[in-house]
CSV table of C-alpha atoms and ligand atoms in Angstrom, one decimal:
chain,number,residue,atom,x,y,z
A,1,UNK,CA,0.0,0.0,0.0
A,2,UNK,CA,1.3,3.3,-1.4
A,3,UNK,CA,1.9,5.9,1.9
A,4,UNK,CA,-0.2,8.3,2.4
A,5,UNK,CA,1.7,11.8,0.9
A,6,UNK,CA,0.4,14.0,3.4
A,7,UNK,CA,0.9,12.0,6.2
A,8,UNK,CA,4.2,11.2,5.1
A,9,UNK,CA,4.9,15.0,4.2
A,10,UNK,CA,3.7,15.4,8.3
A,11,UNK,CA,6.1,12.7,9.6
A,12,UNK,CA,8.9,13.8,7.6
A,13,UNK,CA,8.5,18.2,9.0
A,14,UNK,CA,8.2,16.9,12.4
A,15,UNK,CA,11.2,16.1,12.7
A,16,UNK,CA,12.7,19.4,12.1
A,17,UNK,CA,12.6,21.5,15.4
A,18,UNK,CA,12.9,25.3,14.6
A,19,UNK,CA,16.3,26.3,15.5
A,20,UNK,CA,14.9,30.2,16.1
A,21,UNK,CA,12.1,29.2,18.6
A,22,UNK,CA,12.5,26.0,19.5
A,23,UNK,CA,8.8,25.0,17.3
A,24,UNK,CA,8.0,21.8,16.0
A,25,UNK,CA,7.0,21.0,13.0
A,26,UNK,CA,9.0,23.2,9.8
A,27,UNK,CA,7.6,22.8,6.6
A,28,UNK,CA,9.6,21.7,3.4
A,29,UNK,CA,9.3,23.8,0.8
A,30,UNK,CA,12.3,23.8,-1.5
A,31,UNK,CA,15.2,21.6,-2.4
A,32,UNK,CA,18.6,22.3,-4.5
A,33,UNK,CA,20.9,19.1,-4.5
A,34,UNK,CA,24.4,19.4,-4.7
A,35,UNK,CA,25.2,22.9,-4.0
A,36,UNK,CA,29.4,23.7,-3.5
A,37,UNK,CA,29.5,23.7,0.4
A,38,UNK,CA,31.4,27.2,0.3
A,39,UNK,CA,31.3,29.9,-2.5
A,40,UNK,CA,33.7,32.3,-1.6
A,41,UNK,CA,36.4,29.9,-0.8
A,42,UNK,CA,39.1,31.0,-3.3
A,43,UNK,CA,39.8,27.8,-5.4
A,44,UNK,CA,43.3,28.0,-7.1
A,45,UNK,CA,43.1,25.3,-9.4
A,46,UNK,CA,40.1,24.7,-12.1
A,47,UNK,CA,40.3,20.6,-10.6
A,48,UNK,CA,39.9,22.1,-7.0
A,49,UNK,CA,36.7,24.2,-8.1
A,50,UNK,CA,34.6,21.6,-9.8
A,51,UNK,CA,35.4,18.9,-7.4
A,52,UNK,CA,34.6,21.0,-3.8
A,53,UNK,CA,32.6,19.1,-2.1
A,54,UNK,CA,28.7,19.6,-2.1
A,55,UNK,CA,26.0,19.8,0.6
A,56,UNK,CA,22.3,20.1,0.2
A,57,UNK,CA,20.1,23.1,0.9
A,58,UNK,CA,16.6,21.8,2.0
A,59,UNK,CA,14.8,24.9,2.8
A,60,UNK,CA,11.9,24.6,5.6
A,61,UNK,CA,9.6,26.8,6.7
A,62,UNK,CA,8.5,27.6,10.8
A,63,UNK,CA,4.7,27.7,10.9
A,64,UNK,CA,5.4,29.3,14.7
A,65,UNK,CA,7.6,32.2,13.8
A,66,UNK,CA,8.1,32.4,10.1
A,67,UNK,CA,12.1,31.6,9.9
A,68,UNK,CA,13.1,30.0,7.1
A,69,UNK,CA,16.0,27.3,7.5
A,70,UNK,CA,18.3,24.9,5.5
A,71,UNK,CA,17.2,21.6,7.7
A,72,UNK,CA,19.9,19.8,6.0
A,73,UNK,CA,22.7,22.2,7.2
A,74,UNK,CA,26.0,20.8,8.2
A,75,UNK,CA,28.2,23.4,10.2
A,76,UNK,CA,31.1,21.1,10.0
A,77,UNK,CA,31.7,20.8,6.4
A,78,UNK,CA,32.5,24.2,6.6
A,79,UNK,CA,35.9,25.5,6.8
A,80,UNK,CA,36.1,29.3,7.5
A,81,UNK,CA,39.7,30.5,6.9
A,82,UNK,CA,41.7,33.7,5.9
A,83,UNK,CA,41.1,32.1,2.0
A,84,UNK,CA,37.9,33.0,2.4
A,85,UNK,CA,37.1,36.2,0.3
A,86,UNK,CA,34.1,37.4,1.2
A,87,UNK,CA,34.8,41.1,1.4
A,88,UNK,CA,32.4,43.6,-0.9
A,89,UNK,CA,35.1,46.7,0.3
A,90,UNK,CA,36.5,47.1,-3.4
A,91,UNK,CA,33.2,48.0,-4.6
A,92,UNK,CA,32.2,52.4,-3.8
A,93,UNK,CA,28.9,51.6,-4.0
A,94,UNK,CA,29.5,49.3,-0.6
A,95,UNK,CA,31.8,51.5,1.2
A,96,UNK,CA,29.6,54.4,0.1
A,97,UNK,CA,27.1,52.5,2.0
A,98,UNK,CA,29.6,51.2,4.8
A,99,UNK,CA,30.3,54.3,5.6
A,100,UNK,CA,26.9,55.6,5.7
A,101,UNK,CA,26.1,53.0,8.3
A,102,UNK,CA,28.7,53.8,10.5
A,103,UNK,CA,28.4,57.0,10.2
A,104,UNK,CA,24.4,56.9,10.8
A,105,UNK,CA,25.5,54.8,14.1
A,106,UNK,CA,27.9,57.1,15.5
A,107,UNK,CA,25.4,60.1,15.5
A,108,UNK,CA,22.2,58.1,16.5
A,109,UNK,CA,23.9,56.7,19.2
A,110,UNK,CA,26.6,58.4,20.3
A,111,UNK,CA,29.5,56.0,20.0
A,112,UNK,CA,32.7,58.1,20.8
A,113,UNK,CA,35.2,57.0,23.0
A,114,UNK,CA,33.4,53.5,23.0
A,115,UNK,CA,34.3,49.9,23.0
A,116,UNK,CA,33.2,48.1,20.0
A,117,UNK,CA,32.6,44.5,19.8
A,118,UNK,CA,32.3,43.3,16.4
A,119,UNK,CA,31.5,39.4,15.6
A,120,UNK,CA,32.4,37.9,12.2
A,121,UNK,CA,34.5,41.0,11.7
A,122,UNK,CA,35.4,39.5,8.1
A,123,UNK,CA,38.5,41.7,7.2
A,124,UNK,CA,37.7,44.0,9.6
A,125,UNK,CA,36.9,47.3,7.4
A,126,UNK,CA,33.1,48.0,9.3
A,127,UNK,CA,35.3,47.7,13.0
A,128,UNK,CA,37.9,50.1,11.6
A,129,UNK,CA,35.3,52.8,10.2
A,130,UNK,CA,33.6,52.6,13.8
A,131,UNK,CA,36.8,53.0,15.1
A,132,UNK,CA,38.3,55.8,12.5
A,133,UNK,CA,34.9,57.8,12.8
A,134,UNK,CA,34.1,57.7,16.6
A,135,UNK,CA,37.5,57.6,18.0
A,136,UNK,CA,36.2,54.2,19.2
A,137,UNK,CA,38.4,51.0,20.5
A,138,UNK,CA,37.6,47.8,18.9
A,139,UNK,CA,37.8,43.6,19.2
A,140,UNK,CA,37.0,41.6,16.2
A,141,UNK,CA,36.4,38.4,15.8
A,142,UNK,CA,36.7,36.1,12.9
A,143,UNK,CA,38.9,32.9,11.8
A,144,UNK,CA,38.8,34.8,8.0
A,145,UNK,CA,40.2,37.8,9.5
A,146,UNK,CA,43.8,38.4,7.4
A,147,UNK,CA,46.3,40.4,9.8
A,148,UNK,CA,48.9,42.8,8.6
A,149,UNK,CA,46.9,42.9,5.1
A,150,UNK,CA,45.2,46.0,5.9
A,151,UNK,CA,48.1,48.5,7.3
A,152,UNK,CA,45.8,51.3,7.9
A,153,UNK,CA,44.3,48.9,11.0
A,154,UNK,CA,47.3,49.7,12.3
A,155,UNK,CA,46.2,53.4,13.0
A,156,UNK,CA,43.3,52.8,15.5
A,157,UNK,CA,43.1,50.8,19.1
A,158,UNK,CA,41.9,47.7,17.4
A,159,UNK,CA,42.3,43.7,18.8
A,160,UNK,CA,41.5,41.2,16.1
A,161,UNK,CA,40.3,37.3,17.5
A,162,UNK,CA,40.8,35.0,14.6
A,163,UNK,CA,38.3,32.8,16.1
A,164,UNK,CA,34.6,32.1,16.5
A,165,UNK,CA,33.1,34.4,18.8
A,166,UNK,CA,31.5,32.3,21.8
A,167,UNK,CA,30.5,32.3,25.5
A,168,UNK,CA,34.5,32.1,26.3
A,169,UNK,CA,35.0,35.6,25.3
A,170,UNK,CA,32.2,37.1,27.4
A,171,UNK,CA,34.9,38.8,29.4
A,172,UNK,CA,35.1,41.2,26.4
A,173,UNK,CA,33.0,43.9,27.2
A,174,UNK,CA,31.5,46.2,24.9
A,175,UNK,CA,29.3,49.4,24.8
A,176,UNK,CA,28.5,47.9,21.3
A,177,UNK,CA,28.5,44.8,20.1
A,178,UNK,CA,27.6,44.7,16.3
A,179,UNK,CA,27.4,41.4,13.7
A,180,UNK,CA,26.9,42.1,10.6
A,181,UNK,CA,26.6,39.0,7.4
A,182,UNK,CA,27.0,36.4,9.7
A,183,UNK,CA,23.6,35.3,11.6
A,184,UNK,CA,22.5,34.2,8.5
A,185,UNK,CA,25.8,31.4,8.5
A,186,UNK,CA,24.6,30.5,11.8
A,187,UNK,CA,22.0,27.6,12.3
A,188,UNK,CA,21.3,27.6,16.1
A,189,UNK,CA,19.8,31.5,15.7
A,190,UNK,CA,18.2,31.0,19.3
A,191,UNK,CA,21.1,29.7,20.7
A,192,UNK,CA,23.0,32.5,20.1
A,193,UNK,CA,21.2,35.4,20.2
A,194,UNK,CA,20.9,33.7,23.6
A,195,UNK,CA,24.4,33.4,23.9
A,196,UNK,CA,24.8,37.0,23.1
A,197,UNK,CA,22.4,38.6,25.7
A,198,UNK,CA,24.0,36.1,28.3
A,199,UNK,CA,27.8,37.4,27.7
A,200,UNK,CA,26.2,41.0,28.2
A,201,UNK,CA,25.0,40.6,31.1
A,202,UNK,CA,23.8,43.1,33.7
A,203,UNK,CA,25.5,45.8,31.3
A,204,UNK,CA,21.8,46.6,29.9
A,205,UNK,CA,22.8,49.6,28.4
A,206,UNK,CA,25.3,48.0,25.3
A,207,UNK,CA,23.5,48.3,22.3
A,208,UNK,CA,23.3,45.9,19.9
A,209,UNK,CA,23.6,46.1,16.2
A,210,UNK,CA,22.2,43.2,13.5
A,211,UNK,CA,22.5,43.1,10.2
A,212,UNK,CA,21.0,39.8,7.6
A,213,UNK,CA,19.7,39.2,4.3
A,214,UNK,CA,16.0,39.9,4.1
A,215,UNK,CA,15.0,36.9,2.7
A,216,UNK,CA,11.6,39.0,2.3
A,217,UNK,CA,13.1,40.6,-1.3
A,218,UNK,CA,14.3,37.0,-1.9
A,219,UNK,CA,11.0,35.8,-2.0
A,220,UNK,CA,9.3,38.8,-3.7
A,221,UNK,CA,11.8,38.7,-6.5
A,222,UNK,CA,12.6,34.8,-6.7
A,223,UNK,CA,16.4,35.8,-5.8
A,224,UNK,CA,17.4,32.1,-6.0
A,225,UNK,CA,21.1,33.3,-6.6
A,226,UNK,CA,20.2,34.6,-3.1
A,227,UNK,CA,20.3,31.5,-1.6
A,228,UNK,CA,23.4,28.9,-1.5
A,229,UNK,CA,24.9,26.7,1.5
A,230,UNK,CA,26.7,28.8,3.9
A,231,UNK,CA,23.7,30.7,4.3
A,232,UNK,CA,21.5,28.2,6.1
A,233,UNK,CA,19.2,30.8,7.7
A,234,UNK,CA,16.8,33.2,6.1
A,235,UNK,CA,15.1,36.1,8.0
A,236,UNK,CA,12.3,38.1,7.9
A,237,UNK,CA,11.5,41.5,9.6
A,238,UNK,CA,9.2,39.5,12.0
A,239,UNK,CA,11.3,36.1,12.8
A,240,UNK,CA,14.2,38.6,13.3
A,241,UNK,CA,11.9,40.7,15.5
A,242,UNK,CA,10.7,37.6,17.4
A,243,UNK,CA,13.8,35.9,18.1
A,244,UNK,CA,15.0,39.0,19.7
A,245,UNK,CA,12.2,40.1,21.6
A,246,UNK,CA,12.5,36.2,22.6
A,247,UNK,CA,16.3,36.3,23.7
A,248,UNK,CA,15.4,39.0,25.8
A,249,UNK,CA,15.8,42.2,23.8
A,250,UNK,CA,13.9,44.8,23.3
A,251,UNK,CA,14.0,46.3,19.2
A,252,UNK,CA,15.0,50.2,19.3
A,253,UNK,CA,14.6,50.3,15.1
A,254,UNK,CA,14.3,47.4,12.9
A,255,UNK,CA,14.5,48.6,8.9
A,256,UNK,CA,15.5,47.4,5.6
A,257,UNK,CA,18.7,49.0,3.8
A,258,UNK,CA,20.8,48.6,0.5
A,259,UNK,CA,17.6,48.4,-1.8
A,260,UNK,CA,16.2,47.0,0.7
A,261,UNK,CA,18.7,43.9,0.7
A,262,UNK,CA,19.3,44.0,3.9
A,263,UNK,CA,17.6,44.4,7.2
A,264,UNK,CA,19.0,46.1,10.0
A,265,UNK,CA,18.1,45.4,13.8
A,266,UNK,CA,19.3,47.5,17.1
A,267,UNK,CA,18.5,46.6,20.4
A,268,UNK,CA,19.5,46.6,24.0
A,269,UNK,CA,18.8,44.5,26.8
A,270,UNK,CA,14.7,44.5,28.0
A,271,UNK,CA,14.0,45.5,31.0
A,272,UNK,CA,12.3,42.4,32.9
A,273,UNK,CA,8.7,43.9,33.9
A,274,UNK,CA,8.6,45.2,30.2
A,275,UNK,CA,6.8,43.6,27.6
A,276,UNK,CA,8.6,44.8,24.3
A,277,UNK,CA,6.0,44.9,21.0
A,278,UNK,CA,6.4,44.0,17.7
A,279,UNK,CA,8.3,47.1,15.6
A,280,UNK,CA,6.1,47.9,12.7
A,281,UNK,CA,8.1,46.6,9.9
A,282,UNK,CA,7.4,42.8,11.4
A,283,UNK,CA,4.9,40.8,9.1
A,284,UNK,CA,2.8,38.1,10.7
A,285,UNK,CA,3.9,34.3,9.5
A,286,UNK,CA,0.7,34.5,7.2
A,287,UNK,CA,2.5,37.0,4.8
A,288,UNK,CA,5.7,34.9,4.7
A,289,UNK,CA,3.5,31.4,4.3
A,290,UNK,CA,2.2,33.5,0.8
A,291,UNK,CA,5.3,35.0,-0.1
A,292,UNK,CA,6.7,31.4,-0.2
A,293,UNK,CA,3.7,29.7,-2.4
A,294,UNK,CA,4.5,33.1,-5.1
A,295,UNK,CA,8.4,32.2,-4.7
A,296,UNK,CA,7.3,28.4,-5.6
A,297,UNK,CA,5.4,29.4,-8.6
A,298,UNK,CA,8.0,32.3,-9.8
A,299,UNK,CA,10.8,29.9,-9.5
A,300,UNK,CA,10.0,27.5,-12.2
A,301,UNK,CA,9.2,30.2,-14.3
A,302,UNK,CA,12.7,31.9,-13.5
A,303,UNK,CA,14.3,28.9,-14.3
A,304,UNK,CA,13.0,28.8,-17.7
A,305,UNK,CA,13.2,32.1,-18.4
A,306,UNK,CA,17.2,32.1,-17.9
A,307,UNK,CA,17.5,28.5,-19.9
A,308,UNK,CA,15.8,30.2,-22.5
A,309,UNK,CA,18.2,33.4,-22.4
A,310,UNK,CA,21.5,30.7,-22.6
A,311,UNK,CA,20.2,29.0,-25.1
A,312,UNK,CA,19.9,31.7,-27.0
A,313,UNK,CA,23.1,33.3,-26.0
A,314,UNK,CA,24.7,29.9,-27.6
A,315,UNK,CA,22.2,29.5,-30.9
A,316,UNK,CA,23.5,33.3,-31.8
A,317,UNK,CA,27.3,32.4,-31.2
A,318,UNK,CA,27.0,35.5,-28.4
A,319,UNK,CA,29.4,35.4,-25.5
A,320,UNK,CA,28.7,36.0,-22.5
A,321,UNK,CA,30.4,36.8,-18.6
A,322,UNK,CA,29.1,36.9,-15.0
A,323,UNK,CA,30.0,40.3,-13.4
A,324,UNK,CA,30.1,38.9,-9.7
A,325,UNK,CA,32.7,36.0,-8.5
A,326,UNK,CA,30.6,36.2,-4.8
A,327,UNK,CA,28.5,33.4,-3.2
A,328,UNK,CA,25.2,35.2,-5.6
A,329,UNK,CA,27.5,34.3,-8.6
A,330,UNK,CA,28.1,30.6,-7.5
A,331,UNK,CA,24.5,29.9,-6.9
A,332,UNK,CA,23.7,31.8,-10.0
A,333,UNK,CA,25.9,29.3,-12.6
A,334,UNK,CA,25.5,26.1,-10.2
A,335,UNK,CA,21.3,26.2,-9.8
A,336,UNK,CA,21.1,26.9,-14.1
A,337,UNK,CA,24.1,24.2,-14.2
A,338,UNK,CA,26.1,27.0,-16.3
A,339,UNK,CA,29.6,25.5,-17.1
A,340,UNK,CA,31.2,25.5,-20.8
A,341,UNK,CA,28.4,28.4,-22.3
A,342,UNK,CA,30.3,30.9,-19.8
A,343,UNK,CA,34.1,30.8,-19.3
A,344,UNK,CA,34.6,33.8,-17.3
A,345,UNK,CA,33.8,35.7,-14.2
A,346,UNK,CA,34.3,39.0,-13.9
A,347,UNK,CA,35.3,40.7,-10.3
A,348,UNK,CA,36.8,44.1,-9.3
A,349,UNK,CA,38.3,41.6,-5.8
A,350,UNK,CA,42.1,41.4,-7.0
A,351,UNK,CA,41.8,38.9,-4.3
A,352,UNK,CA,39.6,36.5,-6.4
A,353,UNK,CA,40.8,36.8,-9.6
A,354,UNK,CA,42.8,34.0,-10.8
A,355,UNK,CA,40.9,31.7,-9.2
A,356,UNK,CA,37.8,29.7,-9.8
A,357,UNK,CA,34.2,29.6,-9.3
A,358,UNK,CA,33.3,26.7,-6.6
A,359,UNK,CA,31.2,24.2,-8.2
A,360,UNK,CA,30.9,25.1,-12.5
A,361,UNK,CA,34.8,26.1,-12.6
A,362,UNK,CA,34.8,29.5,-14.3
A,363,UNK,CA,38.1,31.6,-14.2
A,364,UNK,CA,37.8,34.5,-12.3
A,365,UNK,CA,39.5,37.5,-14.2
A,366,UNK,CA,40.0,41.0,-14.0
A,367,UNK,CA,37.4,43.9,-15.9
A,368,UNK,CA,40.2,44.9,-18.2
A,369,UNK,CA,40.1,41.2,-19.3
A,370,UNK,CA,37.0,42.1,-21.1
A,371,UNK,CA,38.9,44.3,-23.6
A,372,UNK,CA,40.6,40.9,-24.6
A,373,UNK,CA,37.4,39.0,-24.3
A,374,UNK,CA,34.8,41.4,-25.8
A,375,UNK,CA,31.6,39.8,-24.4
A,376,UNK,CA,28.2,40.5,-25.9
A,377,UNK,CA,26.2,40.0,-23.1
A,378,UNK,CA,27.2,40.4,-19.1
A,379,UNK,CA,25.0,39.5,-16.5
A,380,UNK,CA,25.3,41.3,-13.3
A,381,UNK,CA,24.3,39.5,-10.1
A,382,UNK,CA,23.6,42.4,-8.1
A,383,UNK,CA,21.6,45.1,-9.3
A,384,UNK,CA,22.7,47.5,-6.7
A,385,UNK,CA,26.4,47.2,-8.5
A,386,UNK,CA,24.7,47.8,-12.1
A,387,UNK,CA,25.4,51.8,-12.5
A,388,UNK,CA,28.4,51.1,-11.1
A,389,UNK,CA,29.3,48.2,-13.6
A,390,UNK,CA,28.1,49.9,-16.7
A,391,UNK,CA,30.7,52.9,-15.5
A,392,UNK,CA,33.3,50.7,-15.6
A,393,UNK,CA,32.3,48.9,-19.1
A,394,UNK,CA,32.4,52.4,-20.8
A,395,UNK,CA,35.2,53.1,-19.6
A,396,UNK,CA,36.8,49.9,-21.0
A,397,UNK,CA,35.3,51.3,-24.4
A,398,UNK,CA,32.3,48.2,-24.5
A,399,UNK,CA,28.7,48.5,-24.8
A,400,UNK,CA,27.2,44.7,-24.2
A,401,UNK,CA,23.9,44.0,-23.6
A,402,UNK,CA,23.5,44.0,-19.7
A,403,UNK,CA,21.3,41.4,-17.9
A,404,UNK,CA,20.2,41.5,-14.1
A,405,UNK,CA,18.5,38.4,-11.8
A,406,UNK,CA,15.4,39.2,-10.3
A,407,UNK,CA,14.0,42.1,-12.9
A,408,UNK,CA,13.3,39.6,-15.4
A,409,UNK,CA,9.3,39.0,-14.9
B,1,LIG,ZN1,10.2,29.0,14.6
């Protein structure tokens, strides 16, 4: 006798507890098989690239609180190191942006003369604004962080941890702590915002800073190239609201940034007898629950609608180059299974170039490779960056046709 589906859909959710509130009972909703376990891993060698090991993302959905999480997530294939290259500082649109944020940060709050805690510091350029703008002291933590490749660190009272920040470092105090890109890497989100608000302590007045993907624009635009292994959880403006109201913060602003890219959270400590409220921004579950049945039907469409753009790319002998070498870029080629119909990826990261893209094995070159290569057509992965790519091509003297994800329906 054939299984009931339903019941067997029921069987198979229950066993996936909700790492942001502890529910039962996440829902399935998407599946990519064999995605490259990290994407901004520099590969050196085309034979290293194609043959990085693979993971599966196996999206679920919280029926309690509306998080969104890979359930087949494995924190120990991954391998953080300074050869990850993860940084977005070449680009002026992000440090024009950067900067803004530190800048908004320093005035709204005051920060001068302050300690700053930052967790997954990356290469440290956010710690070092704080600290260049505020006159502020800083501790960073990250196993990627490079030291000595940034001299100007140098100038400003900073201490860099090339570790995982955890409970052991609680003797760290800070006025600030701030984490920026990195709850998203994390799978336990309730275990350590918990964490967090434990190694603060009875300091109730440090202010916390959060910033994530809004997986909100992910859904809305069926961003797939938004969603690839490292990043194994996928917030909203209410599951990031509730997990921190839940941890035992109370919000102070929670709003979207970047094109609305990104969502930003700051908080302190709650006062005990206080019960915070939901910040305005924060959707109930229902919206997300439809946003994900419209990203279901859009994808299939998406995927057909960029097969059909390759394929014609190839029938017109065009050529064609990815501007982007980041984890967007990977999970761009890999999901469309892109390999000999683009040989090159573009990136403005000297630190990437020369290398190769996890997964499909494109070489990663520099712009003024294209005045070699002469593409047709270049696909941009991020369309905050296109202004600032079509610049660039003019100035190399080329005028291709330009295509961007998630503006195509
Ligand atoms: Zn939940």
């Amino acid at each position: 006798m054939q299984p009931d589906i339903q019941e067997l859909k029921n069987t198979l959710s229950l066993e996936y507890m909700c790492p942001n509130c502890y529910g039962e009972g996440m829902e399935i909703f998407h599946e990519t098989k064999n995605f490259p376990i990290h994407t901004v891993l520099n590969m050196t060698t085309r034979e290293k690239a194609v043959h990085y090991p693979c993971g599966d993302i196996v999206l679920g959905f919280c029926p309690s609180c509306g998080f969104i999480s890979n359930v087949a997530f494995d924190a120990s294939l991954l391998e953080y190191s300074p050869e990850c290259e993860e940084s977005q500082g070449f680009s002026p649109t992000f440090n024009e942006f950067a900067r803004r944020s530190a800048q908004q940060l320093i005035e709204k709050y005051d920060l001068r003369h302050k300690t700053i805690i930052e967790i997954g510091c990356g290469k440290g350029d956010f710690l070092t604004l704080l600290c260049e703008l505020g006159q502020n002291q800083g501790i960073g933590f990250d196993p990627a962080y490079v030291p000595g490749r940034d001299q100007h660190q140098q100038n400003y009272d900073i201490k860099f941890i090339q570790d995982f920040y955890s409970e052991k470092y609680a003797c760290y105090h800070g006025d600030v702590v701030c984490c920026r890109m990195t709850l998203e890497h994390i799978y336990n989100t309730a275990d350590f915002v918990n964490m967090v608000r434990r190694s603060i302590g009875n300091q109730t007045d440090t202010l916390v800073f959060f910033q994530v993907p809004d997986v909100t624009r992910i859904l809305h635009d069926c961003a797939f190239e938004d969603i690839y292994y490292e990043h194994c959880s996928y917030f909203s403006p209410g599951s990031l609201g509730r997990l921190f109201r839940t941890c035992g913060f109370s919000i102070l602003d929670l709003r979207t940034d970047y094109d609305e890219q990104y969502l930003i959270l700051e908080a302190r400590p709650a006062f005990k007898d206080v019960q915070p409220l939901p910040f305005p921004l924060e959707e109930d579950v229902k919206t997300v629950e439809n946003s994900i049945r419209d990203f279901q039907r859009a994808y299939r469409t998406t995927m057909e609608y960029w097969r059909r753009q390759m394929q014609h790319i190839k029938t017109q002998g065009k050529r064609a180059v990815v501007w982007g070498s980041g984890s967007k870029g990977v999970a761009f080629l890999t999901k469309l299974n892109i390999s000999d119909e683009i040989e090159y990826v573009v990136d403005i990261n000297p630190y990437r170039q020369g290398t190769y893209m996890a997964g499909t094995g494109q070489r990663i070159v520099a712009p003024e490779f294209l005045q070699v290569h002469r593409p047709d057509v270049v696909i941009i992965m991020n369309p905050i960056y296109r202004r600032e790519i079509q610049q660039e091509l003019f100035q190399l003297g080329l005028t291709p046709e330009v295509l961007v994800p998630g503006k195509e329906l």
